[in-house]
Amino acid sequence: MASPTSKSPEQSDKNRKYDRQLRLWGEHGQNMLENANICLINANGLGCEILKGIILPGIGAFTIVDGSKVVEDDLGPNFFLETGSIGKPKATICMQFLQELNTDVKGDSVEESVEYILENRPTFLENFDVVKTEVTSKVPWLFVLFKYLQKWKAENSNRVPCNYKDKAALRDMIKAEMSSNEENFEEAIKAVNTAFGGGIVSPELTKIFEDDACENLNKKSKPFWIMMKALKDFVQNENNGQLPLPGVLPDMTADTNSYINLQNIYRQQALHDADQVYRRCQSLVKELGLQSDTVLERDVRLVCREAAGITIIRGSKIADEYKRNFNSLCAVDDMEFKGTLMEYYIALRTYERFLCECGNIPGEYYVENDTARFKSVASKIFMDGGMSSANLSDDMIHEICHYGGSELHSTSAFIGKLIESMCADQYKCILRTFIFQEDVLPKKLLKL
C-alpha cells in the first residue's frame, strides 16, 4: 500500500496548533473561520473578551471601531488595557494586545465613533461577516430600580425594603410592569437583594473609629490614623452616617450616553466626598503641626473608595510565637495528641528547629541517623510545652525524614488554592496557622 502524501511543514504546524478544534469542526469549518472578518464596535471589556475567544482559534481578521481615548476607569473591566494606555486611542491599544494572542490573525483599528462612520461611510460595515456591538436604547437598571423603589416607598410609609418579604414585593412590582426581553428590568430585579446595603459603616470600621489611636491623635500618629479620624468626622458630621461614595459603576445594559452620564455623576460625587475627607485631613495635619504632605490626596481617595472593607489587624511577630514556649500544648491531652492536626504542626516546628540546630534538612543525607536526631529535637519541644511524656509517632518522623526536603510543587499549588477558596476574608488569615491533611476533614485554622 502506498504511503500517504506527507503534508507541508506549514500545514503540519497549523494542524498541531489547532488540533483540538479541528477535531470538532474539521478542516472545512476551520477554513471558514480563517476566512471570516469580524468588527467590534466599542472596545469595552466584554467585547474584547469575546474577540479573544475567536482570535485564539484563528479567526481570519478583526477590526475594532472606537473613537475614544483610554481613561482610568477603563482599566478595571478591560484586561487588554494597562496604566500606560491612558490617553491613547482605545481601539488601537486593544487591537495590538489582542493581536499578540495569535500572530496568524490580522488586526485593524478605526479611531472613529460608529456614528461618524455611519454618517460618512455608510457601506463600511458591509465588509464584515459579523458586527459585534453593545449599543442599546435601554436605560441603566439603576433608573428602573429607583423608579419602582419610589413607588414602593410611597405605599410603605416611605421606608426602604429591609427584609426578604419587602424585597420580594419590590421584585414582583417590577416584574408586573416588565415586557419581554428587557434586560435592564431583569438586572434591576436581580439587584434588589444587594442594592440597599451600600454606605453602611461596617463593625470592623466602627472599631477603628472607636480606637484610641483614632480618637487621640498626636504628632507620632501614622497617616492611616489621621485619615481614619477625618473619615469618621466626615461620616458622622457631614454625610448622615454614610460612607463616601466609591464611584465605581458596574457594567450594565444601557445605551452609551446614559451609561457615561451616570458614570460621570458617580465619579463627580466620589471626587467630592474624597475632597471633603482630604480637607479634613489637611486641617488635622495642620493642628498637629505636621508637614502638609504627611497625608497624600491619592491615599485619601483610595481610603474613600475602599472604606466599606477596611479592617485593621494587630497581629504578632513570628518571634512572639517562639517566646510562648508552646504554652498552648498544655491544653492538649497526651492520649489524644497523636493523629491530630496539632501533631502535624509540632512536626513542622520540629523540622524548623532541626534545620537550625543540625544545619541540614532532615533526611537530606542520612535518613536513619536523622530520624533519631529528629525524634530528640521533638522531645525537647514537647518538654518546652510541658508534655515531657509525649512525642511524635514513629511513622510521622520516618515520613518527614524520608521526604528529605523534596519540593512537591503540585501539592503546594493545590494547598495554596485550597486556602484561597476556603478563606472568604483572605487578609484575616494572617492571624492563623492553616493545617491541612489530605485524608482528614475538616481542615483547621489554629490561632497560636
mmCIF file with all atom_site columns, C-alpha atoms in Angstrom, residues 232-326:
data_model
loop_
_atom_site.group_PDB
_atom_site.id
_atom_site.type_symbol
_atom_site.label_atom_id
_atom_site.label_alt_id
_atom_site.label_comp_id
_atom_site.label_asym_id
_atom_site.label_entity_id
_atom_site.label_seq_id
_atom_site.pdbx_PDB_ins_code
_atom_site.Cartn_x
_atom_site.Cartn_y
_atom_site.Cartn_z
_atom_site.occupancy
_atom_site.B_iso_or_equiv
_atom_site.pdbx_formal_charge
_atom_site.auth_seq_id
_atom_site.auth_comp_id
_atom_site.auth_asym_id
_atom_site.auth_atom_id
_atom_site.pdbx_PDB_model_num
ATOM 1  C CA . LYS A 1 232 ? -15.016 59.401 60.890 1.00 0.00 ? 232 LYS A CA 1
ATOM 2  C CA . ASP A 1 233 ? -15.686 63.160 61.081 1.00 0.00 ? 233 ASP A CA 1
ATOM 3  C CA . PHE A 1 234 ? -16.988 63.161 57.505 1.00 0.00 ? 234 PHE A CA 1
ATOM 4  C CA . VAL A 1 235 ? -19.304 60.189 58.072 1.00 0.00 ? 235 VAL A CA 1
ATOM 5  C CA . GLN A 1 236 ? -20.711 61.383 61.387 1.00 0.00 ? 236 GLN A CA 1
ATOM 6  C CA . ASN A 1 237 ? -20.891 65.147 60.853 1.00 0.00 ? 237 ASN A CA 1
ATOM 7  C CA . GLU A 1 238 ? -21.394 65.670 57.141 1.00 0.00 ? 238 GLU A CA 1
ATOM 8  C CA . ASN A 1 239 ? -22.681 62.575 55.363 1.00 0.00 ? 239 ASN A CA 1
ATOM 9  C CA . ASN A 1 240 ? -25.554 61.460 57.611 1.00 0.00 ? 240 ASN A CA 1
ATOM 10 C CA . GLY A 1 241 ? -23.698 58.385 58.847 1.00 0.00 ? 241 GLY A CA 1
ATOM 11 C CA . GLN A 1 242 ? -22.973 57.137 55.319 1.00 0.00 ? 242 GLN A CA 1
ATOM 12 C CA . LEU A 1 243 ? -19.573 56.235 53.870 1.00 0.00 ? 243 LEU A CA 1
ATOM 13 C CA . PRO A 1 244 ? -18.116 58.177 50.927 1.00 0.00 ? 244 PRO A CA 1
ATOM 14 C CA . LEU A 1 245 ? -19.369 57.069 47.529 1.00 0.00 ? 245 LEU A CA 1
ATOM 15 C CA . PRO A 1 246 ? -16.847 54.643 45.981 1.00 0.00 ? 246 PRO A CA 1
ATOM 16 C CA . GLY A 1 247 ? -17.541 55.994 42.495 1.00 0.00 ? 247 GLY A CA 1
ATOM 17 C CA . VAL A 1 248 ? -17.265 52.560 40.854 1.00 0.00 ? 248 VAL A CA 1
ATOM 18 C CA . LEU A 1 249 ? -20.130 51.819 38.494 1.00 0.00 ? 249 LEU A CA 1
ATOM 19 C CA . PRO A 1 250 ? -20.604 48.180 37.439 1.00 0.00 ? 250 PRO A CA 1
ATOM 20 C CA . ASP A 1 251 ? -21.156 47.200 33.835 1.00 0.00 ? 251 ASP A CA 1
ATOM 21 C CA . MET A 1 252 ? -24.832 47.122 32.895 1.00 0.00 ? 252 MET A CA 1
ATOM 22 C CA . THR A 1 253 ? -27.208 47.070 29.941 1.00 0.00 ? 253 THR A CA 1
ATOM 23 C CA . ALA A 1 254 ? -27.549 50.679 28.799 1.00 0.00 ? 254 ALA A CA 1
ATOM 24 C CA . ASP A 1 255 ? -27.070 52.928 25.820 1.00 0.00 ? 255 ASP A CA 1
ATOM 25 C CA . THR A 1 256 ? -23.647 54.578 25.739 1.00 0.00 ? 256 THR A CA 1
ATOM 26 C CA . ASN A 1 257 ? -24.764 58.114 26.566 1.00 0.00 ? 257 ASN A CA 1
ATOM 27 C CA . SER A 1 258 ? -26.878 57.055 29.546 1.00 0.00 ? 258 SER A CA 1
ATOM 28 C CA . TYR A 1 259 ? -24.100 54.933 30.978 1.00 0.00 ? 259 TYR A CA 1
ATOM 29 C CA . ILE A 1 260 ? -21.442 57.625 30.527 1.00 0.00 ? 260 ILE A CA 1
ATOM 30 C CA . ASN A 1 261 ? -23.674 60.279 32.082 1.00 0.00 ? 261 ASN A CA 1
ATOM 31 C CA . LEU A 1 262 ? -24.421 58.040 35.054 1.00 0.00 ? 262 LEU A CA 1
ATOM 32 C CA . GLN A 1 263 ? -20.761 57.176 35.384 1.00 0.00 ? 263 GLN A CA 1
ATOM 33 C CA . ASN A 1 264 ? -19.860 60.866 35.437 1.00 0.00 ? 264 ASN A CA 1
ATOM 34 C CA . ILE A 1 265 ? -22.417 61.514 38.177 1.00 0.00 ? 265 ILE A CA 1
ATOM 35 C CA . TYR A 1 266 ? -20.930 58.748 40.315 1.00 0.00 ? 266 TYR A CA 1
ATOM 36 C CA . ARG A 1 267 ? -17.380 59.872 39.654 1.00 0.00 ? 267 ARG A CA 1
ATOM 37 C CA . GLN A 1 268 ? -18.061 63.508 40.461 1.00 0.00 ? 268 GLN A CA 1
ATOM 38 C CA . GLN A 1 269 ? -19.814 62.633 43.732 1.00 0.00 ? 269 GLN A CA 1
ATOM 39 C CA . ALA A 1 270 ? -16.971 60.282 44.697 1.00 0.00 ? 270 ALA A CA 1
ATOM 40 C CA . LEU A 1 271 ? -14.411 63.015 43.970 1.00 0.00 ? 271 LEU A CA 1
ATOM 41 C CA . HIS A 1 272 ? -16.456 65.483 46.030 1.00 0.00 ? 272 HIS A CA 1
ATOM 42 C CA . ASP A 1 273 ? -16.635 63.110 49.009 1.00 0.00 ? 273 ASP A CA 1
ATOM 43 C CA . ALA A 1 274 ? -12.920 62.299 48.824 1.00 0.00 ? 274 ALA A CA 1
ATOM 44 C CA . ASP A 1 275 ? -12.105 66.001 48.595 1.00 0.00 ? 275 ASP A CA 1
ATOM 45 C CA . GLN A 1 276 ? -14.076 66.699 51.765 1.00 0.00 ? 276 GLN A CA 1
ATOM 46 C CA . VAL A 1 277 ? -12.214 63.944 53.623 1.00 0.00 ? 277 VAL A CA 1
ATOM 47 C CA . TYR A 1 278 ? -8.891  65.241 52.297 1.00 0.00 ? 278 TYR A CA 1
ATOM 48 C CA . ARG A 1 279 ? -9.685  68.766 53.509 1.00 0.00 ? 279 ARG A CA 1
ATOM 49 C CA . ARG A 1 280 ? -10.362 67.370 56.964 1.00 0.00 ? 280 ARG A CA 1
ATOM 50 C CA . CYS A 1 281 ? -7.045  65.521 56.822 1.00 0.00 ? 281 CYS A CA 1
ATOM 51 C CA . GLN A 1 282 ? -5.231  68.752 55.996 1.00 0.00 ? 282 GLN A CA 1
ATOM 52 C CA . SER A 1 283 ? -6.893  70.503 58.923 1.00 0.00 ? 283 SER A CA 1
ATOM 53 C CA . LEU A 1 284 ? -5.826  67.712 61.288 1.00 0.00 ? 284 LEU A CA 1
ATOM 54 C CA . VAL A 1 285 ? -2.285  67.751 59.922 1.00 0.00 ? 285 VAL A CA 1
ATOM 55 C CA . LYS A 1 286 ? -2.112  71.494 60.493 1.00 0.00 ? 286 LYS A CA 1
ATOM 56 C CA . GLU A 1 287 ? -3.447  71.158 64.051 1.00 0.00 ? 287 GLU A CA 1
ATOM 57 C CA . LEU A 1 288 ? -0.787  68.536 64.801 1.00 0.00 ? 288 LEU A CA 1
ATOM 58 C CA . GLY A 1 289 ? 1.991   70.686 63.374 1.00 0.00 ? 289 GLY A CA 1
ATOM 59 C CA . LEU A 1 290 ? 3.000   68.118 60.760 1.00 0.00 ? 290 LEU A CA 1
ATOM 60 C CA . GLN A 1 291 ? 4.190   68.570 57.195 1.00 0.00 ? 291 GLN A CA 1
ATOM 61 C CA . SER A 1 292 ? 1.440   69.274 54.657 1.00 0.00 ? 292 SER A CA 1
ATOM 62 C CA . ASP A 1 293 ? 2.422   66.201 52.619 1.00 0.00 ? 293 ASP A CA 1
ATOM 63 C CA . THR A 1 294 ? 2.025   63.839 55.589 1.00 0.00 ? 294 THR A CA 1
ATOM 64 C CA . VAL A 1 295 ? -1.238  62.633 54.065 1.00 0.00 ? 295 VAL A CA 1
ATOM 65 C CA . LEU A 1 296 ? -1.374  62.304 50.275 1.00 0.00 ? 296 LEU A CA 1
ATOM 66 C CA . GLU A 1 297 ? -4.522  63.010 48.307 1.00 0.00 ? 297 GLU A CA 1
ATOM 67 C CA . ARG A 1 298 ? -4.232  59.777 46.312 1.00 0.00 ? 298 ARG A CA 1
ATOM 68 C CA . ASP A 1 299 ? -4.170  57.792 49.573 1.00 0.00 ? 299 ASP A CA 1
ATOM 69 C CA . VAL A 1 300 ? -7.307  59.550 50.775 1.00 0.00 ? 300 VAL A CA 1
ATOM 70 C CA . ARG A 1 301 ? -9.092  58.707 47.521 1.00 0.00 ? 301 ARG A CA 1
ATOM 71 C CA . LEU A 1 302 ? -8.094  55.064 47.912 1.00 0.00 ? 302 LEU A CA 1
ATOM 72 C CA . VAL A 1 303 ? -9.362  55.003 51.506 1.00 0.00 ? 303 VAL A CA 1
ATOM 73 C CA . CYS A 1 304 ? -12.683 56.550 50.484 1.00 0.00 ? 304 CYS A CA 1
ATOM 74 C CA . ARG A 1 305 ? -13.118 54.085 47.625 1.00 0.00 ? 305 ARG A CA 1
ATOM 75 C CA . GLU A 1 306 ? -12.399 51.044 49.822 1.00 0.00 ? 306 GLU A CA 1
ATOM 76 C CA . ALA A 1 307 ? -13.904 52.348 53.075 1.00 0.00 ? 307 ALA A CA 1
ATOM 77 C CA . ALA A 1 308 ? -16.571 49.639 53.270 1.00 0.00 ? 308 ALA A CA 1
ATOM 78 C CA . GLY A 1 309 ? -13.940 46.889 53.502 1.00 0.00 ? 309 GLY A CA 1
ATOM 79 C CA . ILE A 1 310 ? -11.326 48.496 55.741 1.00 0.00 ? 310 ILE A CA 1
ATOM 80 C CA . THR A 1 311 ? -10.278 46.483 58.770 1.00 0.00 ? 311 THR A CA 1
ATOM 81 C CA . ILE A 1 312 ? -7.217  46.542 60.991 1.00 0.00 ? 312 ILE A CA 1
ATOM 82 C CA . ILE A 1 313 ? -5.290  43.506 62.161 1.00 0.00 ? 313 ILE A CA 1
ATOM 83 C CA . ARG A 1 314 ? -2.980  43.733 65.116 1.00 0.00 ? 314 ARG A CA 1
ATOM 84 C CA . GLY A 1 315 ? -1.035  40.559 64.630 1.00 0.00 ? 315 GLY A CA 1
ATOM 85 C CA . SER A 1 316 ? 2.105   39.356 66.345 1.00 0.00 ? 316 SER A CA 1
ATOM 86 C CA . LYS A 1 317 ? 5.613   38.924 65.067 1.00 0.00 ? 317 LYS A CA 1
ATOM 87 C CA . ILE A 1 318 ? 6.757   35.428 64.318 1.00 0.00 ? 318 ILE A CA 1
ATOM 88 C CA . ALA A 1 319 ? 9.325   35.846 67.076 1.00 0.00 ? 319 ALA A CA 1
ATOM 89 C CA . ASP A 1 320 ? 6.475   36.189 69.572 1.00 0.00 ? 320 ASP A CA 1
ATOM 90 C CA . GLU A 1 321 ? 5.303   32.678 68.769 1.00 0.00 ? 321 GLU A CA 1
ATOM 91 C CA . TYR A 1 322 ? 8.691   31.264 69.721 1.00 0.00 ? 322 TYR A CA 1
ATOM 92 C CA . LYS A 1 323 ? 8.662   33.156 73.008 1.00 0.00 ? 323 LYS A CA 1
ATOM 93 C CA . ARG A 1 324 ? 5.415   31.487 74.042 1.00 0.00 ? 324 ARG A CA 1
ATOM 94 C CA . ASN A 1 325 ? 7.262   28.185 74.529 1.00 0.00 ? 325 ASN A CA 1
ATOM 95 C CA . PHE A 1 326 ? 4.249   26.242 73.267 1.00 0.00 ? 326 PHE A CA 1
#
